[in-house]
Amino acid sequence: MPISKKTTTKTPADGRRRELLATAAEVFAAQGYNATTVRRIADEAGILAGSLYYHFDSKESMLDEILSAFLDELWAGYDAVLAAGLGPRETIEALVTESFREIDRHRAAVAIYQKESRHLVDQPRFAYLAASQRKFEKAWLGTLERGVADGAFRADLDVRLAYRFVRDTVWVAASWYRPGGAHSPEEIARQYLSMVLDGIAVRPQEP
Amino acid sequence: MPISKKTTTKTPADGRRRELLATAAEVFAAQGYNATTVRRIADEAGILAGSLYYHFDSKESMLDEILSAFLDELWAGYDAVLAAGLGPRETIEALVTESFREIDRHRAAVAIYQKESRHLVDQPRFAYLAASQRKFEKAWLGTLERGVADGAFRADLDVRLAYRFVRDTVWVAASWYRPGGAHSPEEIARQYLSMVLDGIAVRPQEP
Amino acid sequence: MPISKKTTTKTPADGRRRELLATAAEVFAAQGYNATTVRRIADEAGILAGSLYYHFDSKESMLDEILSAFLDELWAGYDAVLAAGLGPRETIEALVTESFREIDRHRAAVAIYQKESRHLVDQPRFAYLAASQRKFEKAWLGTLERGVADGAFRADLDVRLAYRFVRDTVWVAASWYRPGGAHSPEEIARQYLSMVLDGIAVRPQEP
Amino acid sequence: MPISKKTTTKTPADGRRRELLATAAEVFAAQGYNATTVRRIADEAGILAGSLYYHFDSKESMLDEILSAFLDELWAGYDAVLAAGLGPRETIEALVTESFREIDRHRAAVAIYQKESRHLVDQPRFAYLAASQRKFEKAWLGTLERGVADGAFRADLDVRLAYRFVRDTVWVAASWYRPGGAHSPEEIARQYLSMVLDGIAVRPQEP
DNA sequence: CATGAATGAGTGTTCATTCAT
DNA sequence: AATGAATGAACACTCATTCAT
């Protein structure tokens, strides 16, 4: 059950759409949605601006499709993790790892989401963004609280602050992450988790 | 010696400028620079769009003035910290605290900086943003390396990753921080530092 | 000899053309020629927009064919009436009746004619509209003048005004007439003629 | 109490608006609303297309203002007639005369109304057109029925048909009427009334 | 200082039309 | 006969900017 109500109709000639969406996502991510002209996307795709409208209703509907496809995939991964019945620490580890995998696969969509979701949320068309945010918060906050309760996480945490801390820490990575770099998503996740869970300072010496 | 070369001329009618800049900053932060119309700023200020051009050369020059004023103040604070000769951990603590104070004082400017700096950097007019970023990176990265060298920070850190981690962690806060809330900037800084330095997981029991 | 020079080629696949033209006429009448998109016609016909161009050269040529077919039929009827050698009053009666029959049979075409002919007249392609109008005026005006001369119609008439009066009165009916309604075209013609010829006021009493 | 809810704000600098509206009305009437480009109106006014948007929200709002101003004036005249307590025949005479005066004063608006009102009625913004039509029908139909009841009009009339007959007969005149021609509106009204009330045929001889 | 009116370049979008398949 | 994809010109509209008053 996808977070967005879109029925991703998989018609045979669907390939062109996907190509064009990938192009659009790349440009949106690089220049921002508003600053991106439909002509720029068309140029990048090697067609004329008007021709995009054979495939899409509007510039906005391209954005919509990009974001909802991303969120659908993200939640497929998250839901699997949340259904696995792991402990709080292991859940956090799995969610962070899954997030970096999504960043790896949908870098452009993630960057767009970061930059644009705040003002899109208010538009009825993008109501699913708000729904996703609520679900997201519930998953992370719940896991953190569970961890504090069972002693996995520090009891002196401001859990809401910790939630924002972890959330931002992970997703902002999309702004500098480049797929195919030195580190795999799993490796980056491991290092992030190491910092988030154990801090960057050395532990007081154990005798 | 300010990071931006602007000569902050203090003409008598300077108060109006400052008011208008504050208004513009608020709108830029809320809607994004590109999505903000000059008319919207003028509406908010109670004048007509054309009248803004008595005070400013262009919409871009408003943005310029907002960002350079912010960076000048930021670096006044940072430079004082860096000149104080503190140890690495104390330097990090002081920089983070100073950063949250800036967020508190220049929330709008910080938010604008976060959202817009990436594509502004390329324009000659905003070259000082790149200069600031380099200086910023040097300060933080240097401190982290110093800390690893003298045993204050974990030796197994990927220092560049840790830099991004700390940097993002701090500044993204501008996107949700609201001045006058429950926590003072210093209190938020303390909690952030606690998480960054010591992690959110409980430490292994010492006997 | 038809008023329009079109050679109505009767190819075997002519049935499809006629269907498509009927569809187009209906949409043109309902939404106006300019406001009608070729896509809308194609939708209504259950094919794609481009496919219409297998059957027709252009949107304009559909309009052309619709109007000229209508005018050819109209003049077949009118010419028969005019050739019958009736008196002026009987001629008017026959023309009005014939007109309502045309409205009944070609409602869409008549409505299109009413709405669009004024600005089409200037285009060379639609020169036959002007020819038809001249012939039309000559027939009606001549009959009215004949009637005034032989005492069938009132001598104090401004004949040009009376011509416009009768002409408009008849054709505007196409804008509200719906075939298959309560009244047959002949019945409506009878009532119209009663009003046009004898007025709606009661006659002064004859002793 | 105007038929349209518009508050015709009479600001001092309102003159330019009125000029531009008159220009727009003329072009709308000549070419049809849809076929008229905003550029054409601007050309006619000697400014650039974009400049029109300083004065008006949209092309549609120009149309709206033209139609509602016309209807407000029309109903001012009609309401005065209907309130005068005249007999049915005198009421019809006064309404027809008033109508031709409106055609004389607002020729363009009347022509636009004739051509466009049918499809505008459905849009919420133009709901007042439907209201006007209902009020119009009530006034004319009521008067005709009253006239039939008290013996002023023929008892054998199909009143609805007579209503359409008179209505169309009057307003279609806007399509050929040119102000400043040979006949004054009152003169045309007189002749129309003569035909509508007494018919164009000679009356049977009274002995 | 501010307004009222305009400019001109650009934006998203529409649509009749074309054409290889 | 019809489709899928594209073209290219035009369209309504936006907006930063200018300038005489």
mmCIF file of C-alpha atoms in Angstrom, chain B:
data_model
loop_
_atom_site.group_PDB
_atom_site.id
_atom_site.type_symbol
_atom_site.label_atom_id
_atom_site.label_comp_id
_atom_site.label_asym_id
_atom_site.label_seq_id
_atom_site.Cartn_x
_atom_site.Cartn_y
_atom_site.Cartn_z
ATOM 1 C CA MET B 1 38.487 42.655 7.932
ATOM 2 C CA PRO B 2 35.089 41.349 6.816
ATOM 3 C CA ILE B 3 34.779 38.289 4.616
ATOM 4 C CA SER B 4 32.701 40.338 2.143
ATOM 5 C CA LYS B 5 34.209 43.508 0.734
ATOM 6 C CA LYS B 6 31.021 45.537 1.332
ATOM 7 C CA THR B 7 31.535 48.956 2.828
ATOM 8 C CA THR B 8 28.645 49.204 5.223
ATOM 9 C CA THR B 9 27.843 52.869 4.611
ATOM 10 C CA LYS B 10 25.931 54.320 7.532
ATOM 11 C CA THR B 11 23.833 57.013 5.881
ATOM 12 C CA PRO B 12 21.178 58.710 8.045
ATOM 13 C CA ALA B 13 18.300 57.008 6.207
ATOM 14 C CA ASP B 14 19.975 53.703 6.960
ATOM 15 C CA GLY B 15 17.222 52.626 9.295
ATOM 16 C CA ARG B 16 14.727 52.218 6.468
ATOM 17 C CA ARG B 17 17.171 50.041 4.542
ATOM 18 C CA ARG B 18 17.641 47.793 7.516
ATOM 19 C CA GLU B 19 13.886 47.429 7.990
ATOM 20 C CA LEU B 20 13.418 46.587 4.338
ATOM 21 C CA LEU B 21 16.286 44.122 4.395
ATOM 22 C CA ALA B 22 14.812 42.398 7.428
ATOM 23 C CA THR B 23 11.489 42.148 5.632
ATOM 24 C CA ALA B 24 13.131 40.823 2.481
ATOM 25 C CA ALA B 25 15.161 38.284 4.461
ATOM 26 C CA GLU B 26 12.040 36.984 6.139
ATOM 27 C CA VAL B 27 10.266 36.505 2.818
ATOM 28 C CA PHE B 28 13.309 35.014 1.106
ATOM 29 C CA ALA B 29 13.644 32.532 3.946
ATOM 30 C CA ALA B 30 9.987 31.599 3.876
ATOM 31 C CA GLN B 31 9.511 31.210 0.133
ATOM 32 C CA GLY B 32 12.945 30.892 -1.364
ATOM 33 C CA TYR B 33 14.797 33.612 -3.221
ATOM 34 C CA ASN B 34 13.618 32.741 -6.707
ATOM 35 C CA ALA B 35 10.046 32.188 -5.675
ATOM 36 C CA THR B 36 9.944 35.534 -3.919
ATOM 37 C CA THR B 37 8.688 38.417 -6.008
ATOM 38 C CA VAL B 38 9.866 41.919 -5.441
ATOM 39 C CA ARG B 39 6.202 42.832 -5.205
ATOM 40 C CA ARG B 40 5.742 40.479 -2.257
ATOM 41 C CA ILE B 41 8.537 42.180 -0.365
ATOM 42 C CA ALA B 42 7.095 45.580 -1.183
ATOM 43 C CA ASP B 43 3.614 44.481 -0.080
ATOM 44 C CA GLU B 44 5.022 43.282 3.209
ATOM 45 C CA ALA B 45 6.767 46.630 3.615
ATOM 46 C CA GLY B 46 3.652 48.573 2.688
ATOM 47 C CA ILE B 47 5.056 50.218 -0.413
ATOM 48 C CA LEU B 48 4.922 49.608 -4.148
ATOM 49 C CA ALA B 49 7.344 47.335 -5.897
ATOM 50 C CA GLY B 50 8.994 50.088 -7.882
ATOM 51 C CA SER B 51 9.714 52.046 -4.727
ATOM 52 C CA LEU B 52 12.166 49.427 -3.512
ATOM 53 C CA TYR B 53 14.476 50.552 -6.281
ATOM 54 C CA TYR B 54 15.014 53.828 -4.553
ATOM 55 C CA HIS B 55 16.745 51.892 -1.793
ATOM 56 C CA PHE B 56 18.328 48.998 -3.650
ATOM 57 C CA ASP B 57 19.816 48.437 -7.043
ATOM 58 C CA SER B 58 18.140 45.100 -7.564
ATOM 59 C CA LYS B 59 16.584 42.106 -5.919
ATOM 60 C CA GLU B 60 19.965 40.430 -6.086
ATOM 61 C CA SER B 61 21.636 43.245 -4.230
ATOM 62 C CA MET B 62 19.189 42.748 -1.365
ATOM 63 C CA LEU B 63 20.166 39.118 -1.180
ATOM 64 C CA ASP B 64 23.808 40.108 -1.370
ATOM 65 C CA GLU B 65 23.506 42.552 1.485
ATOM 66 C CA ILE B 66 21.609 40.065 3.655
ATOM 67 C CA LEU B 67 24.145 37.302 3.170
ATOM 68 C CA SER B 68 27.251 39.418 3.530
ATOM 69 C CA ALA B 69 25.961 41.103 6.682
ATOM 70 C CA PHE B 70 25.309 37.672 8.149
ATOM 71 C CA LEU B 71 28.681 36.284 7.179
ATOM 72 C CA ASP B 72 30.496 39.323 8.509
ATOM 73 C CA GLU B 73 28.901 38.829 11.890
ATOM 74 C CA LEU B 74 29.425 35.087 11.819
ATOM 75 C CA TRP B 75 33.110 35.467 11.180
ATOM 76 C CA ALA B 76 33.527 38.092 13.848
ATOM 77 C CA GLY B 77 32.374 35.418 16.294
ATOM 78 C CA TYR B 78 34.308 32.535 14.735
ATOM 79 C CA ASP B 79 37.522 34.522 14.485
ATOM 80 C CA ALA B 80 37.341 35.388 18.156
ATOM 81 C CA VAL B 81 36.934 31.703 19.038
ATOM 82 C CA LEU B 82 39.758 30.597 16.783
ATOM 83 C CA ALA B 83 42.068 33.255 18.181
ATOM 84 C CA ALA B 84 41.426 32.179 21.772
ATOM 85 C CA GLY B 85 43.905 29.313 21.668
ATOM 86 C CA LEU B 86 41.529 26.671 23.021
ATOM 87 C CA GLY B 87 42.013 22.922 22.780
ATOM 88 C CA PRO B 88 40.268 21.007 19.942
ATOM 89 C CA ARG B 89 37.292 19.830 21.952
ATOM 90 C CA GLU B 90 36.771 23.232 23.528
ATOM 91 C CA THR B 91 37.118 24.872 20.129
ATOM 92 C CA ILE B 92 34.446 22.613 18.656
ATOM 93 C CA GLU B 93 32.219 23.374 21.608
ATOM 94 C CA ALA B 94 32.734 27.090 21.215
ATOM 95 C CA LEU B 95 32.158 27.032 17.450
ATOM 96 C CA VAL B 96 28.960 25.031 17.799
ATOM 97 C CA THR B 97 27.697 27.338 20.501
ATOM 98 C CA GLU B 98 28.570 30.378 18.439
ATOM 99 C CA SER B 99 26.778 28.834 15.461
ATOM 100 C CA PHE B 100 23.567 28.324 17.375
ATOM 101 C CA ARG B 101 23.799 31.905 18.586
ATOM 102 C CA GLU B 102 24.016 33.043 14.945
ATOM 103 C CA ILE B 103 21.043 30.909 14.057
ATOM 104 C CA ASP B 104 19.186 32.589 16.877
ATOM 105 C CA ARG B 105 20.096 36.083 15.734
ATOM 106 C CA HIS B 106 20.023 35.651 11.952
ATOM 107 C CA ARG B 107 17.572 32.837 11.458
ATOM 108 C CA ALA B 108 16.310 34.147 8.129
ATOM 109 C CA ALA B 109 19.786 34.793 6.750
ATOM 110 C CA VAL B 110 20.974 31.345 7.798
ATOM 111 C CA ALA B 111 17.983 29.689 6.165
ATOM 112 C CA ILE B 112 18.580 31.637 2.969
ATOM 113 C CA TYR B 113 22.243 30.732 3.070
ATOM 114 C CA GLN B 114 21.377 27.038 3.401
ATOM 115 C CA LYS B 115 18.951 27.029 0.558
ATOM 116 C CA GLU B 116 20.625 29.331 -1.935
ATOM 117 C CA SER B 117 24.367 29.302 -1.412
ATOM 118 C CA ARG B 118 24.991 26.246 -3.545
ATOM 119 C CA HIS B 119 23.989 27.885 -6.813
ATOM 120 C CA LEU B 120 25.054 31.389 -5.850
ATOM 121 C CA VAL B 121 28.659 30.346 -5.325
ATOM 122 C CA ASP B 122 29.280 30.280 -9.051
ATOM 123 C CA GLN B 123 28.335 33.910 -9.617
ATOM 124 C CA PRO B 124 31.268 36.353 -9.356
ATOM 125 C CA ARG B 125 29.196 38.687 -7.229
ATOM 126 C CA PHE B 126 28.914 36.001 -4.571
ATOM 127 C CA ALA B 127 32.515 34.842 -4.724
ATOM 128 C CA TYR B 128 32.813 35.664 -1.032
ATOM 129 C CA LEU B 129 30.520 32.722 -0.300
ATOM 130 C CA ALA B 130 33.142 30.369 -1.682
ATOM 131 C CA ALA B 131 35.844 32.159 0.271
ATOM 132 C CA SER B 132 33.781 31.787 3.423
ATOM 133 C CA GLN B 133 33.204 28.106 2.759
ATOM 134 C CA ARG B 134 36.912 27.474 2.325
ATOM 135 C CA LYS B 135 37.762 29.346 5.505
ATOM 136 C CA PHE B 136 34.984 27.484 7.286
ATOM 137 C CA GLU B 137 36.190 24.112 6.148
ATOM 138 C CA LYS B 138 39.742 24.932 7.096
ATOM 139 C CA ALA B 139 38.721 25.960 10.608
ATOM 140 C CA TRP B 140 36.565 22.901 11.329
ATOM 141 C CA LEU B 141 38.659 20.343 9.522
ATOM 142 C CA GLY B 142 41.826 21.663 11.138
ATOM 143 C CA THR B 143 40.295 21.496 14.580
ATOM 144 C CA LEU B 144 39.059 17.955 14.031
ATOM 145 C CA GLU B 145 42.471 16.832 12.788
ATOM 146 C CA ARG B 146 44.144 18.493 15.709
ATOM 147 C CA GLY B 147 41.751 16.654 17.984
ATOM 148 C CA VAL B 148 42.455 13.291 16.409
ATOM 149 C CA ALA B 149 46.187 13.967 16.649
ATOM 150 C CA ASP B 150 46.148 14.806 20.341
ATOM 151 C CA GLY B 151 43.746 12.043 21.274
ATOM 152 C CA ALA B 152 40.645 14.138 21.978
ATOM 153 C CA PHE B 153 38.707 12.595 19.076
ATOM 154 C CA ARG B 154 38.489 9.011 17.940
ATOM 155 C CA ALA B 155 41.384 7.885 15.779
ATOM 156 C CA ASP B 156 39.190 5.786 13.512
ATOM 157 C CA LEU B 157 37.211 8.772 12.202
ATOM 158 C CA ASP B 158 36.940 9.603 8.528
ATOM 159 C CA VAL B 159 37.690 13.239 9.268
ATOM 160 C CA ARG B 160 36.039 14.618 6.118
ATOM 161 C CA LEU B 161 32.908 12.656 6.872
ATOM 162 C CA ALA B 162 32.966 13.812 10.458
ATOM 163 C CA TYR B 163 33.326 17.385 9.259
ATOM 164 C CA ARG B 164 30.263 17.151 7.072
ATOM 165 C CA PHE B 165 28.449 15.375 9.855
ATOM 166 C CA VAL B 166 29.073 18.131 12.385
ATOM 167 C CA ARG B 167 28.611 20.945 9.907
ATOM 168 C CA ASP B 168 25.259 19.725 8.594
ATOM 169 C CA THR B 169 24.048 18.738 11.996
ATOM 170 C CA VAL B 170 24.479 22.264 13.233
ATOM 171 C CA TRP B 171 23.236 24.364 10.338
ATOM 172 C CA VAL B 172 20.250 22.302 9.324
ATOM 173 C CA ALA B 173 18.857 23.253 12.689
ATOM 174 C CA ALA B 174 18.070 26.648 11.150
ATOM 175 C CA SER B 175 15.318 24.978 9.174
ATOM 176 C CA TRP B 176 13.290 24.114 12.245
ATOM 177 C CA TYR B 177 14.629 26.442 14.910
ATOM 178 C CA ARG B 178 12.254 29.163 16.034
ATOM 179 C CA PRO B 179 13.710 31.934 18.217
ATOM 180 C CA GLY B 180 11.952 32.444 21.502
ATOM 181 C CA GLY B 181 11.190 28.753 21.864
ATOM 182 C CA ALA B 182 11.672 26.558 24.918
ATOM 183 C CA HIS B 183 15.418 26.170 24.531
ATOM 184 C CA SER B 184 18.044 28.905 24.456
ATOM 185 C CA PRO B 185 20.676 28.609 21.750
ATOM 186 C CA GLU B 186 23.199 27.693 24.394
ATOM 187 C CA GLU B 187 20.992 24.904 25.710
ATOM 188 C CA ILE B 188 20.467 23.486 22.236
ATOM 189 C CA ALA B 189 24.177 23.721 21.583
ATOM 190 C CA ARG B 190 24.858 21.774 24.777
ATOM 191 C CA GLN B 191 22.533 18.966 23.796
ATOM 192 C CA TYR B 192 23.814 18.815 20.232
ATOM 193 C CA LEU B 193 27.367 18.684 21.501
ATOM 194 C CA SER B 194 26.465 15.911 23.878
ATOM 195 C CA MET B 195 25.123 13.834 21.006
ATOM 196 C CA VAL B 196 27.894 14.674 18.601
ATOM 197 C CA LEU B 197 30.678 14.105 21.067
ATOM 198 C CA ASP B 198 29.379 11.159 23.049
ATOM 199 C CA GLY B 199 26.717 9.603 20.825
ATOM 200 C CA ILE B 200 23.161 8.659 21.587
ATOM 201 C CA ALA B 201 23.837 5.060 22.644
ATOM 202 C CA VAL B 202 24.597 4.205 26.238
ATOM 203 C CA ARG B 203 28.234 3.585 26.918
ATOM 204 C CA PRO B 204 29.415 0.119 27.738
ATOM 205 C CA GLN B 205 29.433 -0.354 31.488
ATOM 206 C CA GLU B 206 32.732 0.290 33.211
ATOM 207 C CA PRO B 207 33.439 -2.062 36.109
#
